[in-house]
């Protein structure tokens, strides 16, 4: 068990394509949950817990993607803890277990690849969503 996260696109024909997956990227989860709250909790999961972000699919706009990129580049994703979230996303180590600077955090390349994919999808008229389960 643990935090599983994903992003996908939906086109005008309702075809869904996955564009990113993460495992226990708790800082990204915290950023997305904050965004969800700023947007007044759309797509609340009322069957489970209306205030819980898990299981919610959050639509991301071009502005959201721009703001996420700024947070990634400035290392401004919020520290986020949870029982199934694992260690801090900004902690990573080399092959010998030595800590690396946070500027080289382990999800950085995946995050920037997601930003690129999301922008391309939005430019083609597709919708981009983020979701998570744990």
Short mmCIF file of C-alpha atoms in Angstrom, two decimals:
data_model
loop_
_atom_site.label_atom_id
_atom_site.label_comp_id
_atom_site.label_asym_id
_atom_site.label_seq_id
_atom_site.Cartn_x
_atom_site.Cartn_y
_atom_site.Cartn_z
CA UNK A 1 0.00 0.00 0.00
CA UNK A 2 1.04 3.54 -0.55
CA UNK A 3 0.39 6.73 -2.41
CA UNK A 4 -0.11 6.08 -6.13
CA UNK A 5 -0.52 9.10 -8.39
CA UNK A 6 -1.28 9.50 -12.07
CA UNK A 7 -2.08 12.04 -14.74
CA UNK A 8 -4.09 11.51 -17.89
CA UNK A 9 -5.71 13.34 -20.78
CA UNK A 10 -9.21 13.17 -22.18
CA UNK A 11 -9.93 14.25 -25.73
CA UNK A 12 -13.20 15.40 -27.31
CA UNK A 13 -14.11 11.77 -28.08
CA UNK A 14 -13.72 10.92 -24.37
CA UNK A 15 -10.61 8.84 -25.09
CA UNK A 16 -8.31 8.66 -22.09
CA UNK A 17 -4.51 8.42 -22.28
CA UNK A 18 -2.16 8.19 -19.29
CA UNK A 19 0.71 10.66 -19.42
CA UNK A 20 2.43 10.27 -16.02
CA UNK A 21 2.66 8.07 -12.94
CA UNK A 22 4.30 8.65 -9.59
CA UNK A 23 4.67 6.57 -6.44
CA UNK A 24 4.79 8.31 -3.06
CA UNK A 25 5.63 11.78 -4.44
CA UNK A 26 4.18 13.40 -1.35
CA UNK A 27 5.17 16.97 -2.18
CA UNK A 28 3.34 16.82 -5.50
CA UNK A 29 0.32 15.39 -3.68
CA UNK A 30 0.38 18.30 -1.24
CA UNK A 31 0.61 20.84 -4.06
CA UNK A 32 -2.30 19.22 -5.91
CA UNK A 33 -4.42 18.99 -2.76
CA UNK A 34 -3.81 22.69 -2.06
CA UNK A 35 -4.88 23.47 -5.63
CA UNK A 36 -8.00 21.32 -5.19
CA UNK A 37 -8.91 23.27 -2.06
CA UNK A 38 -8.29 26.60 -3.85
CA UNK A 39 -10.73 25.44 -6.53
CA UNK A 40 -13.36 24.70 -3.84
CA UNK A 41 -12.96 20.90 -3.84
CA UNK A 42 -14.37 19.93 -7.27
CA UNK A 43 -15.33 16.28 -7.83
CA UNK A 44 -15.58 15.55 -4.11
CA UNK A 45 -15.83 11.87 -3.26
CA UNK A 46 -18.99 12.02 -1.16
CA UNK A 47 -19.23 8.22 -0.86
CA UNK A 48 -15.96 8.13 1.06
CA UNK A 49 -15.07 11.42 2.70
CA UNK A 50 -16.15 14.70 1.11
CA UNK A 51 -13.07 16.43 2.48
CA UNK A 52 -10.54 13.82 1.35
CA UNK A 53 -8.53 14.41 -1.81
CA UNK A 54 -7.78 10.73 -2.43
CA UNK A 55 -9.76 9.34 -5.33
CA UNK A 56 -10.51 12.78 -6.77
CA UNK A 57 -9.61 13.54 -10.38
CA UNK A 58 -8.56 17.18 -10.57
CA UNK A 59 -8.64 18.99 -13.90
CA UNK A 60 -5.54 21.08 -14.52
CA UNK A 61 -5.58 24.22 -16.64
CA UNK A 62 -2.67 25.77 -18.54
CA UNK A 63 -2.31 28.27 -15.69
CA UNK A 64 -2.17 25.42 -13.15
CA UNK A 65 0.58 23.76 -15.20
CA UNK A 66 2.54 27.05 -15.33
CA UNK A 67 2.21 27.46 -11.56
CA UNK A 68 3.28 23.86 -10.98
CA UNK A 69 6.36 24.37 -13.12
CA UNK A 70 7.28 27.47 -11.09
CA UNK A 71 6.91 25.47 -7.87
CA UNK A 72 9.06 22.65 -9.27
CA UNK A 73 11.80 24.98 -10.51
CA UNK A 74 11.92 26.96 -7.26
CA UNK A 75 11.69 23.82 -5.07
CA UNK A 76 8.49 25.20 -3.63
CA UNK A 77 6.38 22.03 -3.49
CA UNK A 78 5.04 21.83 0.08
CA UNK A 79 6.29 19.27 2.55
CA UNK A 80 3.41 16.82 2.94
CA UNK A 81 3.10 13.93 5.34
CA UNK A 82 0.73 11.01 5.39
CA UNK A 83 0.67 7.45 6.68
CA UNK A 84 1.05 5.93 3.20
CA UNK A 85 3.14 8.75 1.69
CA UNK A 86 6.67 7.50 2.36
CA UNK A 87 9.71 9.72 3.03
CA UNK A 88 9.95 13.34 1.89
CA UNK A 89 9.94 13.59 -1.93
CA UNK A 90 12.88 15.98 -1.85
CA UNK A 91 15.13 13.44 -0.17
CA UNK A 92 17.11 11.32 -2.55
CA UNK A 93 20.46 9.60 -2.46
CA UNK A 94 23.11 8.35 -4.82
CA UNK A 95 23.86 4.67 -5.39
CA UNK A 96 25.84 4.51 -2.13
CA UNK A 97 23.04 6.08 -0.06
CA UNK A 98 24.67 9.51 0.26
CA UNK A 99 22.12 12.36 0.31
CA UNK A 100 21.96 14.52 -2.82
CA UNK A 101 21.04 18.22 -2.84
CA UNK A 102 17.30 18.84 -3.04
CA UNK A 103 17.83 20.56 -6.40
CA UNK A 104 18.35 17.05 -7.73
CA UNK A 105 15.26 15.55 -6.07
CA UNK A 106 14.32 12.19 -7.52
CA UNK A 107 11.06 13.17 -9.20
CA UNK A 108 12.31 16.33 -10.91
CA UNK A 109 12.74 14.84 -14.39
CA UNK A 110 9.39 13.04 -14.22
CA UNK A 111 7.71 16.24 -13.05
CA UNK A 112 9.19 18.29 -15.90
CA UNK A 113 8.29 15.59 -18.42
CA UNK A 114 4.71 15.72 -17.12
CA UNK A 115 4.69 19.52 -17.53
CA UNK A 116 5.76 19.14 -21.16
CA UNK A 117 3.19 16.41 -21.90
CA UNK A 118 0.40 18.37 -20.20
CA UNK A 119 1.16 21.55 -22.16
CA UNK A 120 1.18 19.64 -25.44
CA UNK A 121 -2.16 18.00 -24.59
CA UNK A 122 -3.81 21.28 -23.64
CA UNK A 123 -2.51 22.89 -26.84
CA UNK A 124 -4.28 20.10 -28.76
CA UNK A 125 -7.57 20.82 -27.00
CA UNK A 126 -7.38 17.92 -24.54
CA UNK A 127 -8.17 18.12 -20.84
CA UNK A 128 -5.52 17.13 -18.31
CA UNK A 129 -6.33 15.50 -14.97
CA UNK A 130 -4.38 14.48 -11.88
CA UNK A 131 -5.53 11.74 -9.54
CA UNK A 132 -4.29 9.69 -6.60
CA UNK A 133 -5.19 6.72 -4.45
CA UNK A 134 -3.73 5.18 -1.34
#
